[in-house]
Short mmCIF file of C-alpha atoms in Angstrom, two decimals:
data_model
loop_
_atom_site.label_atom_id
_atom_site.label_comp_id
_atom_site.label_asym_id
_atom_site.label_seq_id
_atom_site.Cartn_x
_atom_site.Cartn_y
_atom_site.Cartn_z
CA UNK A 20 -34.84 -109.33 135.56
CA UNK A 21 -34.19 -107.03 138.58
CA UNK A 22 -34.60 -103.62 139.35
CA UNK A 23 -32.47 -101.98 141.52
CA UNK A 24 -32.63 -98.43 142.86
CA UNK A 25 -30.12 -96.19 143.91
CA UNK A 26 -30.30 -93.56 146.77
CA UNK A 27 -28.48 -90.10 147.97
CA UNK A 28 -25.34 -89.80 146.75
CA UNK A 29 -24.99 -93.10 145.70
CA UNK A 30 -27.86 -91.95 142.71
CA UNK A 31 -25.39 -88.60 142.04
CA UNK A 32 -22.26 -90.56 141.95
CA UNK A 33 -23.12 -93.41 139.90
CA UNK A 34 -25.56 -91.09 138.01
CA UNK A 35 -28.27 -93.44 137.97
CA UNK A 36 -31.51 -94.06 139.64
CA UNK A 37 -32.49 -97.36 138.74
CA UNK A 38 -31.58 -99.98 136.21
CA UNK A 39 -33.04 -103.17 135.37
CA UNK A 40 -30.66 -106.14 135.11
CA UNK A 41 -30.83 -109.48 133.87
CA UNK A 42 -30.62 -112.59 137.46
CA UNK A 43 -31.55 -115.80 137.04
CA UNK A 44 -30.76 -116.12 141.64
CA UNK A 45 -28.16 -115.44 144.20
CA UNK A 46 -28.28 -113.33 147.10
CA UNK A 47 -28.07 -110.19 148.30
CA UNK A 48 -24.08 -110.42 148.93
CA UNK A 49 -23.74 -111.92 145.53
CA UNK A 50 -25.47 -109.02 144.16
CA UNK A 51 -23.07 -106.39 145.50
CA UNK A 52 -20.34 -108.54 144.51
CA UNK A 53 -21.56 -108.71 140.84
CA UNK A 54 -22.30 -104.49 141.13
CA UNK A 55 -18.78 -104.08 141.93
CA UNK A 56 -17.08 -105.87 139.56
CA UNK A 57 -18.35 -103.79 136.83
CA UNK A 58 -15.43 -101.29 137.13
CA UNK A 59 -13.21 -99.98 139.81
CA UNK A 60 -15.51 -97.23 140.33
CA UNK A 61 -18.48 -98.96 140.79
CA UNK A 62 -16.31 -101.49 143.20
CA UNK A 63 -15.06 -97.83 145.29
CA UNK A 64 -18.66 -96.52 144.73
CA UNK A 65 -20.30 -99.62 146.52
CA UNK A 66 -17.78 -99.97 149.51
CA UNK A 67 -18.78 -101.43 152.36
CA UNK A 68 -18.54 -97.76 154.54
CA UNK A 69 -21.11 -97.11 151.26
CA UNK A 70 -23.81 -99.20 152.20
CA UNK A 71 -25.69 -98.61 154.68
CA UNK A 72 -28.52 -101.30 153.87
CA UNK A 73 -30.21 -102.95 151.07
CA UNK A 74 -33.86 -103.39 150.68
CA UNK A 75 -35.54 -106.09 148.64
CA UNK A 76 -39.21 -105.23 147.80
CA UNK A 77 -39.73 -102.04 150.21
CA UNK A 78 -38.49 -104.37 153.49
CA UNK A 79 -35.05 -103.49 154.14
CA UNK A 80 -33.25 -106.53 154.88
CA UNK A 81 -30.48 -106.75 157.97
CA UNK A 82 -28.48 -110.20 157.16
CA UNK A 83 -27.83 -111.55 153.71
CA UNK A 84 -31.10 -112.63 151.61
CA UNK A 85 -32.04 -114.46 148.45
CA UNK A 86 -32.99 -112.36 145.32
CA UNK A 87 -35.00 -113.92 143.07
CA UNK A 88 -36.01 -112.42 139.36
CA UNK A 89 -38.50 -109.91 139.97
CA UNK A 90 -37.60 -108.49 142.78
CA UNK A 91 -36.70 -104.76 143.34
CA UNK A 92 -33.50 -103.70 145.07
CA UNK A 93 -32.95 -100.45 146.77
CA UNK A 94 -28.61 -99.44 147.77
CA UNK A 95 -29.14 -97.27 151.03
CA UNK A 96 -25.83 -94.75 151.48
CA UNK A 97 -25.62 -94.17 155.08
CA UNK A 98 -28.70 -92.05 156.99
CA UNK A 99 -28.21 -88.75 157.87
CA UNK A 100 -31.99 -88.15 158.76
CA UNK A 101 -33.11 -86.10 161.80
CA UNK B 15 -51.01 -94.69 169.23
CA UNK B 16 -48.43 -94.09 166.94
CA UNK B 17 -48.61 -91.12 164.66
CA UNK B 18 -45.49 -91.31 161.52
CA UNK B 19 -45.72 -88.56 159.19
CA UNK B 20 -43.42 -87.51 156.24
CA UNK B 21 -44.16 -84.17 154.48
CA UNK B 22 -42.88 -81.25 152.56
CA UNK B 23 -44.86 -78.19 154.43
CA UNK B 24 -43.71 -76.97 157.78
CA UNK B 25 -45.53 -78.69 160.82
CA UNK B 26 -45.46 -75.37 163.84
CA UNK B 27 -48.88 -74.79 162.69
CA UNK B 28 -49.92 -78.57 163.84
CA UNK B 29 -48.30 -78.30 167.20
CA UNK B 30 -51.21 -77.21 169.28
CA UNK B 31 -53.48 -80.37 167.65
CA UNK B 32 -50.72 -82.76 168.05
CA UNK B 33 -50.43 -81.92 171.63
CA UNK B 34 -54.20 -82.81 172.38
CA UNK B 35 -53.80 -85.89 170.39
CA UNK B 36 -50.65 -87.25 172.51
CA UNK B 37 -52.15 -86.37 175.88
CA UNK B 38 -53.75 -89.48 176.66
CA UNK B 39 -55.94 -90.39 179.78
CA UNK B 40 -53.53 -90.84 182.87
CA UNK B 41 -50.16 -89.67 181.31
CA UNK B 42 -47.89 -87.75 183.73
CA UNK B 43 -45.41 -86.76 180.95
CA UNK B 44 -44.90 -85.33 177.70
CA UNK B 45 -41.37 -84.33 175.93
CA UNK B 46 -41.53 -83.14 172.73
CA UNK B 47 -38.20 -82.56 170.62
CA UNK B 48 -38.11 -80.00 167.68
CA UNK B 49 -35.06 -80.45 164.99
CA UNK B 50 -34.30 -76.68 163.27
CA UNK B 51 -32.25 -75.80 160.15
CA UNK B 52 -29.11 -74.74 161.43
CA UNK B 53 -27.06 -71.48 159.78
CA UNK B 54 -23.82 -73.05 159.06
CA UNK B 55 -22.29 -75.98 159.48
CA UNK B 56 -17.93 -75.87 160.50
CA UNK B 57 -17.21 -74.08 157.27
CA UNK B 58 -19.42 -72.61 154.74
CA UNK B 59 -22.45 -70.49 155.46
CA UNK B 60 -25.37 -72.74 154.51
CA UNK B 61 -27.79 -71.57 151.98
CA UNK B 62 -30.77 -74.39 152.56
CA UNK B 63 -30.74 -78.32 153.09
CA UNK B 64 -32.34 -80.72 150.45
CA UNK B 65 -33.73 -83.80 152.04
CA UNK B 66 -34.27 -87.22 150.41
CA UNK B 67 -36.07 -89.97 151.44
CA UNK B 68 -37.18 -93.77 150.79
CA UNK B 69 -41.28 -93.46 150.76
CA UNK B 70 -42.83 -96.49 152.56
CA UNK B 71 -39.73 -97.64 153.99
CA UNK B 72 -39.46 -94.36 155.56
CA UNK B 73 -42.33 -94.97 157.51
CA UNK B 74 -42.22 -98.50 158.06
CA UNK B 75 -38.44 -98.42 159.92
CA UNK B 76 -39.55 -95.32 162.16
CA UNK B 77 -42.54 -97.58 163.04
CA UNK B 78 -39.98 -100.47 164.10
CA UNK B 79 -38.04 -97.55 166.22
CA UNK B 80 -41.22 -96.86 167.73
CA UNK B 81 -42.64 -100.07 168.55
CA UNK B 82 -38.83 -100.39 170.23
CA UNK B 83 -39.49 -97.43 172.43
CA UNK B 84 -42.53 -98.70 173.21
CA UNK B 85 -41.62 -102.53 174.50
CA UNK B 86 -38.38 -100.82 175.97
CA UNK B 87 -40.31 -97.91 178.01
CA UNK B 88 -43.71 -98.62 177.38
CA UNK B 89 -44.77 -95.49 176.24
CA UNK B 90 -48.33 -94.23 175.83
CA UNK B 91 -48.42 -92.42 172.05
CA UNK B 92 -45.68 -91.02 169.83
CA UNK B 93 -45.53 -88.82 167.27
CA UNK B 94 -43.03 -88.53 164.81
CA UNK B 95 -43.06 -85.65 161.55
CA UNK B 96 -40.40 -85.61 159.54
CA UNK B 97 -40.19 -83.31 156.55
CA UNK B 98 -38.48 -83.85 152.91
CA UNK B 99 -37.70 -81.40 150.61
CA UNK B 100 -36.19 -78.13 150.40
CA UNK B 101 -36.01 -76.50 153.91
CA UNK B 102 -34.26 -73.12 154.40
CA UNK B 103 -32.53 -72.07 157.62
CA UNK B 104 -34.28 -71.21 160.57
CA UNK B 105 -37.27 -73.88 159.47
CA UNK B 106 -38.28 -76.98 161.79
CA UNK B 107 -37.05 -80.24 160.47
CA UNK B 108 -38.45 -83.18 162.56
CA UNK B 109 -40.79 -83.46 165.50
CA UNK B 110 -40.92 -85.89 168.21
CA UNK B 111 -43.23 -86.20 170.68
CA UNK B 112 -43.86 -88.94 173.26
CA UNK B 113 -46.45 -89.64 176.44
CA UNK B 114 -45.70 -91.52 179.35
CA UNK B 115 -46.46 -92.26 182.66
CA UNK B 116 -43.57 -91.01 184.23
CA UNK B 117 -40.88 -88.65 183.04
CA UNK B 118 -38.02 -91.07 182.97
CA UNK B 119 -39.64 -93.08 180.31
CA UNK B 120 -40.77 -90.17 178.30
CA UNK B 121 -37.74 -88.56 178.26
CA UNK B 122 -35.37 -91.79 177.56
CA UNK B 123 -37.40 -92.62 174.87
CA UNK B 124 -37.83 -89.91 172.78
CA UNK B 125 -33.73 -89.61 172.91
CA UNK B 126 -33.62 -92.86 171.65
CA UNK B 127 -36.14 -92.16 168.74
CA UNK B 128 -33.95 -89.37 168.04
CA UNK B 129 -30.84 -91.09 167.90
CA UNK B 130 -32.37 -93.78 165.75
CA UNK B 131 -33.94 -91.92 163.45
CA UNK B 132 -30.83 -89.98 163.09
CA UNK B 133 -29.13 -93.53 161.96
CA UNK B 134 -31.83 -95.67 160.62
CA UNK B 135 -34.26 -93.76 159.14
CA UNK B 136 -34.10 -93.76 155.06
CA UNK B 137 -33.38 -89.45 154.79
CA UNK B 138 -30.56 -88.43 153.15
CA UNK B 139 -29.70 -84.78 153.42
CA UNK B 140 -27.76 -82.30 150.89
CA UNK B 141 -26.12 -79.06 152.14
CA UNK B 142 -26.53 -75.80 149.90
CA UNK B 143 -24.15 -73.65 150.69
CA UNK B 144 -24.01 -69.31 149.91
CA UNK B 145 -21.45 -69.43 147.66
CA UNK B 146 -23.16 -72.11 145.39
CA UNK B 147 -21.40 -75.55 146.44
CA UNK B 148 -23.39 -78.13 147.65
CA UNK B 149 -22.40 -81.34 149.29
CA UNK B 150 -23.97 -84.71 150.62
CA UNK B 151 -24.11 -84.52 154.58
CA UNK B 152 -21.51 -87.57 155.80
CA UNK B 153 -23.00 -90.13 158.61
CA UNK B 154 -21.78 -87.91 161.98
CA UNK B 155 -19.59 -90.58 164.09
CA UNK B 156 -20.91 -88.70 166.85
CA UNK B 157 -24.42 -90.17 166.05
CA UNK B 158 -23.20 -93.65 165.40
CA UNK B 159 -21.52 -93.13 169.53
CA UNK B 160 -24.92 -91.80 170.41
CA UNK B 161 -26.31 -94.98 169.53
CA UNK B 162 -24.50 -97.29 171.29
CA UNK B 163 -25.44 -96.11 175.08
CA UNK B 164 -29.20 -97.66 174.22
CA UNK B 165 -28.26 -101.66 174.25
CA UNK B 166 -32.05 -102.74 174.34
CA UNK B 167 -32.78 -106.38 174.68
CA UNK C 13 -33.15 -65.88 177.80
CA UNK C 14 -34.25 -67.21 180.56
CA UNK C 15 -37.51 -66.83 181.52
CA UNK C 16 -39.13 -68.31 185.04
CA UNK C 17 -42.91 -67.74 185.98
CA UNK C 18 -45.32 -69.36 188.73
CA UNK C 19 -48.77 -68.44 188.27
CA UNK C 20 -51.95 -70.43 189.09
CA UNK C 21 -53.57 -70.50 185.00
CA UNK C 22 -53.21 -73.40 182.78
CA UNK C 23 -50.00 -72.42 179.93
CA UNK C 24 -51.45 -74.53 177.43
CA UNK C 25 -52.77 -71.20 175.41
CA UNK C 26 -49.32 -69.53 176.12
CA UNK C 27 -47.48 -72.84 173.88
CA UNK C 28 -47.09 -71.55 170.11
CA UNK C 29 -45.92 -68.34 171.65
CA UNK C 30 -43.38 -69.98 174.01
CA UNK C 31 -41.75 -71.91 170.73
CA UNK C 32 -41.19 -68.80 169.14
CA UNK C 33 -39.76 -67.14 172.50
CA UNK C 34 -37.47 -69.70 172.86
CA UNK C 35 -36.26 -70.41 169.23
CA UNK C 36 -33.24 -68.16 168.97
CA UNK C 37 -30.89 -68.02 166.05
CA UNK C 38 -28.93 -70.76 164.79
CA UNK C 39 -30.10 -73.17 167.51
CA UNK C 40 -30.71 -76.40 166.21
CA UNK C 41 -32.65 -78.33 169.34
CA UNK C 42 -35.89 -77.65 171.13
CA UNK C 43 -36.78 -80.02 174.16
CA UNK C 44 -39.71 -79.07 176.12
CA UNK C 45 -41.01 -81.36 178.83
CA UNK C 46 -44.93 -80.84 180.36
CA UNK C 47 -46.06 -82.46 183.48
CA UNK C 48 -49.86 -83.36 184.04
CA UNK C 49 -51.51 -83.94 187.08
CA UNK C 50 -52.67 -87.75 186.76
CA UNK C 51 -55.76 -89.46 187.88
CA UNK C 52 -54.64 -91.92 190.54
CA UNK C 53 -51.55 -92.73 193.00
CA UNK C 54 -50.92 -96.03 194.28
CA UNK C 55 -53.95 -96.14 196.53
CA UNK C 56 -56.78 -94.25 195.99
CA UNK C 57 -58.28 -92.17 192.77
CA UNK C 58 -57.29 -88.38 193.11
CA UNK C 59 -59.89 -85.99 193.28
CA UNK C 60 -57.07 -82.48 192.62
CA UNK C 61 -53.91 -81.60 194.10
CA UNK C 62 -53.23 -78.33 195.87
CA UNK C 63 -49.80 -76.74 194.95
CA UNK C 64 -48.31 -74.00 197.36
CA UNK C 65 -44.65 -72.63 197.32
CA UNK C 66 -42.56 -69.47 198.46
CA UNK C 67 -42.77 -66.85 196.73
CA UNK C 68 -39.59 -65.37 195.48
CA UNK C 69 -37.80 -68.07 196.85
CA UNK C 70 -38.79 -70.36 194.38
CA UNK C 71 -37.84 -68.32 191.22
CA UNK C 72 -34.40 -67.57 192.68
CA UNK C 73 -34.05 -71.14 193.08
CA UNK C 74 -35.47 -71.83 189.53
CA UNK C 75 -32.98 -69.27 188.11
CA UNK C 76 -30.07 -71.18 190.16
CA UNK C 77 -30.78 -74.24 188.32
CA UNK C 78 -30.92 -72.72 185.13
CA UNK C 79 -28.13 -71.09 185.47
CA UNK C 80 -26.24 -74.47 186.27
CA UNK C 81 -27.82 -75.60 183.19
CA UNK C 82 -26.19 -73.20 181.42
CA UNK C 83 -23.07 -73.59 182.53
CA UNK C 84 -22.66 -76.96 182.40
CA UNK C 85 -23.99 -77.26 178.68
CA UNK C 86 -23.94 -74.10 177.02
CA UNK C 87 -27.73 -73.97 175.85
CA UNK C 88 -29.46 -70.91 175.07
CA UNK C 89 -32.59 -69.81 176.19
CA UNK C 90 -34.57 -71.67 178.64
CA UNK C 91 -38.25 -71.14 180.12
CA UNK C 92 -39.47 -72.57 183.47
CA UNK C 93 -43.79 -72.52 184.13
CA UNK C 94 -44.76 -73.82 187.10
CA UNK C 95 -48.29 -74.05 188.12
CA UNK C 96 -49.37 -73.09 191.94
CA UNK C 97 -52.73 -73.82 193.64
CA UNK C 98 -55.56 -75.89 192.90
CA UNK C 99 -54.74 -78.34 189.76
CA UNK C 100 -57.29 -80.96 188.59
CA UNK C 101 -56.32 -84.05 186.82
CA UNK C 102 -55.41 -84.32 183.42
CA UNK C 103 -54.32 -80.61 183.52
CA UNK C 104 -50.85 -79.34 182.92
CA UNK C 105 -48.72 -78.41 186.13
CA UNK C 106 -45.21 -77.82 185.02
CA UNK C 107 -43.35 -76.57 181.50
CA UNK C 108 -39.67 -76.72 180.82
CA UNK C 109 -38.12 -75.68 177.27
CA UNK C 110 -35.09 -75.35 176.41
CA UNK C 111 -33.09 -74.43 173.18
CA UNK C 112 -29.64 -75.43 172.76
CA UNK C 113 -27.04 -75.94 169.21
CA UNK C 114 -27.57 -79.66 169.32
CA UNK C 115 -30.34 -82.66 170.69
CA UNK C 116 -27.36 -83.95 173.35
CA UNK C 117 -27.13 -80.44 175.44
CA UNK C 118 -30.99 -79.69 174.88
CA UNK C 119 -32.18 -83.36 176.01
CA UNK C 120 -30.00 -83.81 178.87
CA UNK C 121 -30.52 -80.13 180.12
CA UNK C 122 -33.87 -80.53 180.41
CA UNK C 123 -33.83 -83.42 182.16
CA UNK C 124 -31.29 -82.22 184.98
CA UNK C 125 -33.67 -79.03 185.07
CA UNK C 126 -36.55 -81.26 185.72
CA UNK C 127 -34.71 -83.54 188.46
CA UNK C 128 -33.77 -80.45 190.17
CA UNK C 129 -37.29 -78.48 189.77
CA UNK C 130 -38.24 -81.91 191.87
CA UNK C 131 -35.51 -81.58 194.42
CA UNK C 132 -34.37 -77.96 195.28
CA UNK C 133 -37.81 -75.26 194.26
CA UNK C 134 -39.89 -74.34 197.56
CA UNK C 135 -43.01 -76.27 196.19
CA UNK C 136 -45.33 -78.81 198.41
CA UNK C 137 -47.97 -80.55 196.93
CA UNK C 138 -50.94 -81.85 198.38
CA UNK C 139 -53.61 -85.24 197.16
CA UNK C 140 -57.13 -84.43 197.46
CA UNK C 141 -58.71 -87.82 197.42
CA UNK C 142 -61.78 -88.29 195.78
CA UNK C 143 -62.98 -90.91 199.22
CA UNK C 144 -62.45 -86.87 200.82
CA UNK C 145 -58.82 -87.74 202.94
CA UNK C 146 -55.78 -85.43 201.81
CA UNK C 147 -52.15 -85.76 202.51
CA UNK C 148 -49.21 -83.66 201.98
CA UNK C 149 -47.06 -85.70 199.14
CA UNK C 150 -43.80 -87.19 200.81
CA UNK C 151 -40.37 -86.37 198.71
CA UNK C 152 -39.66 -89.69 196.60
CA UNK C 153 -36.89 -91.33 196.92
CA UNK C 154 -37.18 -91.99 193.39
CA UNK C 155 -36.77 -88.17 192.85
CA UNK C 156 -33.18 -87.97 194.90
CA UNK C 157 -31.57 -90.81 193.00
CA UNK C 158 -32.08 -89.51 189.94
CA UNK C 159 -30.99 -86.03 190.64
CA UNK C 160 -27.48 -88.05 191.88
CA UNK C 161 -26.65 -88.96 188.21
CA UNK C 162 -25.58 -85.46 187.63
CA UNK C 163 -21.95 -84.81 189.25
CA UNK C 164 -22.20 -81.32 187.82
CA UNK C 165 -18.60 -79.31 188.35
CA UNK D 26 -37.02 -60.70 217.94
CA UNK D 27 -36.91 -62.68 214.66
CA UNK D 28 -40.32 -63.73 212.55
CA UNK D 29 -40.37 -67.44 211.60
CA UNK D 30 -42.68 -68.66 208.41
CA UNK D 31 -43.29 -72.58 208.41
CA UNK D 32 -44.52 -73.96 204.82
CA UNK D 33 -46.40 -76.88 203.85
CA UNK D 34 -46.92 -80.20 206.14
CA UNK D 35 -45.14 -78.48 208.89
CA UNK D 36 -47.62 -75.50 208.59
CA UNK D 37 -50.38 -77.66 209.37
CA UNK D 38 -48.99 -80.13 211.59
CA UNK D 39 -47.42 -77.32 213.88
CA UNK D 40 -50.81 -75.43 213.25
CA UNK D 41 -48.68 -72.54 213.06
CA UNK D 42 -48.18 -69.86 209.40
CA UNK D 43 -45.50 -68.00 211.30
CA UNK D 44 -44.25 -66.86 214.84
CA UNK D 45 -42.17 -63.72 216.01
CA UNK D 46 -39.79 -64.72 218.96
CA UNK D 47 -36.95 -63.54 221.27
CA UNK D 48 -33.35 -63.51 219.85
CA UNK D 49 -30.39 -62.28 220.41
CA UNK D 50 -27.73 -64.18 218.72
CA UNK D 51 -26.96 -67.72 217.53
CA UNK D 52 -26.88 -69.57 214.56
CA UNK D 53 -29.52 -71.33 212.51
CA UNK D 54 -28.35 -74.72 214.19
CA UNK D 55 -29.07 -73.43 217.05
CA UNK D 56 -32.45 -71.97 216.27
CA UNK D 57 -33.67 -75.40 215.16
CA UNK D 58 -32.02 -76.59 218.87
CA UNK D 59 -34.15 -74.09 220.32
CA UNK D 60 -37.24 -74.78 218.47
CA UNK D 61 -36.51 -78.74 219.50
CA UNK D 62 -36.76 -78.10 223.19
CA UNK D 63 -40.05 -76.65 222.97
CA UNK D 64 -41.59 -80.06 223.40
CA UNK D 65 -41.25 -83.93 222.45
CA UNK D 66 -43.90 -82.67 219.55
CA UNK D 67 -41.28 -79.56 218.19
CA UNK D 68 -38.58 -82.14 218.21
CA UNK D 69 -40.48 -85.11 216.18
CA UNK D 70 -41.85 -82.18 213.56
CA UNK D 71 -38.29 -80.42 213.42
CA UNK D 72 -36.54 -83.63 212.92
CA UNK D 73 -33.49 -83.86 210.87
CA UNK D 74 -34.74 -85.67 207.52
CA UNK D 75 -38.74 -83.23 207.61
CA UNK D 76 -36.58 -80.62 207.38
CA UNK D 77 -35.18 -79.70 203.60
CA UNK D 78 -33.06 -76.05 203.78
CA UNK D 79 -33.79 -73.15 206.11
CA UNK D 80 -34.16 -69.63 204.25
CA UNK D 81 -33.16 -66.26 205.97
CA UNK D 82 -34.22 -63.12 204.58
CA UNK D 83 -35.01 -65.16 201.17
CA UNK D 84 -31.90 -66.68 200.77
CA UNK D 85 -31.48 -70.12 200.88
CA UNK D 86 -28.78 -71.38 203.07
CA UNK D 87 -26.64 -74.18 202.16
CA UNK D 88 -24.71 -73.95 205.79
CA UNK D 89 -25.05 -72.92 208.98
CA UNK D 90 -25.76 -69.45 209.33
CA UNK D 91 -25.59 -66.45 211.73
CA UNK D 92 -29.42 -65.03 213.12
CA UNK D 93 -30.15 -61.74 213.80
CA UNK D 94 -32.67 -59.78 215.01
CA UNK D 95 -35.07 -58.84 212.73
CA UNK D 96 -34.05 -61.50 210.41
CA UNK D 97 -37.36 -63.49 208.97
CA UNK D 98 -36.40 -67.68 208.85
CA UNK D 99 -38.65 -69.80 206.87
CA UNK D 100 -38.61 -73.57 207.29
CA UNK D 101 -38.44 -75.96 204.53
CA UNK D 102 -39.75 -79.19 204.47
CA UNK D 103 -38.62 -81.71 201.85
CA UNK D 104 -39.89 -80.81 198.40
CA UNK D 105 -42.40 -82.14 196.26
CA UNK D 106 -42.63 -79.81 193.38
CA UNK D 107 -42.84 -80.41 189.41
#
């Protein structure tokens, strides 16, 4: 199992804050690709212009990364901090 | 000496302190930027912003912006306060201060903070506007341009 | 508002009021910049410097360069201290603020106040060495380039 | 006559605060020829790059500049405020 946590309006849009979902491995790419083939809305809701970053345990990653069961997952909409 | 603060209450009343506490021995400058709550954005009249953030990564990416400044311009002490929350118009919204030797670096620096924190940073923010909408701020392109002047090695 | 003032006290004290001064409505941006007098030049340790300038002369010239601030990027208020006389280290010796609608115009205006404060104001300082020699400070070349970045209409 | 006011450096290396002297007419170029021929020492202190602007009556001038009498000149040397 995984948990993965959604952010701004990623959270409002996909009405969700975090799930918990069965992954046995694959990366962090693999991940998104698996998100978005849920349903054409989750595939428009987790676009690339979307994502700003994931984050795999509270480190936020910057290329693509293995996931392994127990990790959590955070989607990051782009910033708008400041 | 790096200072990274996230919090809900307004920080004008820490100002004075925080001044003291960047002024370190030998440093000929200090710039200090203040963000405020703005009245109204292109359209709407703005009611008050709701900001989000990521606690713990919050802090630990402005850290990696500041340790940047710092091997970039070698700046003596920054401080950065960011708040979260519901903040009306009119209120602060993030505080940056820096100490250098020299005003170049102080100056460069805390622009570059700025403009990284501005695209890096884990905050999300939510317009409220007077007549009851309310709206996720998009990413300003003008930020992402802002960025791209600082091409630190 | 603008708001120039030479006077030989330390404006540390005068600082919450000054942010309150200068925050006007709807501006988003506060930059201030202090200079402090530091403890050693290249040579020797400083004992204090001496500040003198020309009265009158120097806060028309001030009020020239904010003026071409304003101008060239539309900012708001903006408050020029400058300290005169004897100044020991580690205490402050010059304050600019200014408030403008976004970081961009507040940062940068700052900054081209400061490279001008350095170039164009009727001020001389003097070292007073701690080994007892003094010297009248010589204009840095330092100080000129930087002011040449802005090719202000 | 015309009251001249030197400032900082030149003050003390020209020993002098200020001076009142003869003029009838000429231009600030030709007040700083004047002061010049006063000795090899007026011409080394008065050089071209230890002097920063000349100010007549308070006013800063960018050019050269007609003298009167009665005017008071002050003598700039480069800056070092801020």
């Amino acid at each position: 199992m995984i948990k993965i946590r959604y952010f701004g309006f990623l959270k409002e849009i996909l009405n969700l804050e975090e799930e918990e979902i069965k992954w046995s491995k694959g990366n962090s790419q693999e991940l998104l690709t698996f998100l978005r083939t849920r349903s054409s809305f989750w595939a428009e809701s987790l676009s690339e212009e979307n994502i700003f970053r994931l984050v795999i345990n509270k480190k936020v990653i910057y290329e693509t990364t293995p996931i392994s069961s127990g990790d959590e997952i955070a989607i990051l909409p782009p910033v708008t901090g400041g | 000496m790096f200072w990274v603060k996230i919090q809900e209450a307004p920080f004008d009343a820490e100002l004075p302190n925080l001044d003291q506490k960047i002024q370190e021995n030998n440093c000929g400058a200090l710039v200090s930027f203040k963000g405020i709550v703005r009245g109204y954005d292109e359209k709407d009249p703005l009611d008050y912003l709701y900001l989000e953030h990521f606690p713990e990564v919050t802090e630990q990416e402005i850290e990696r912006i500041l340790q940047r400044a710092q091997g970039h311009w070698g700046i003596r002490s920054a401080i950065v306060i960011h708040r979260v929350g519901r903040l009306n118009i009119g209120e602060n919204i993030v505080l940056v201060m820096v100490s250098a030797s020299h005003r170049k670096a102080a100056f460069e620096a805390s622009q570059f903070i700025m403009d990284y924190l501005k695209t890096e940073a884990p905050f999300w923010k939510k317009e409220f506007f007077q007549n009851g909408n309310s709206r996720w701020v998009e990413a300003k392109q003008s930020d992402i341009e802002q960025k791209k002047r600082w091409a630190l090695s």
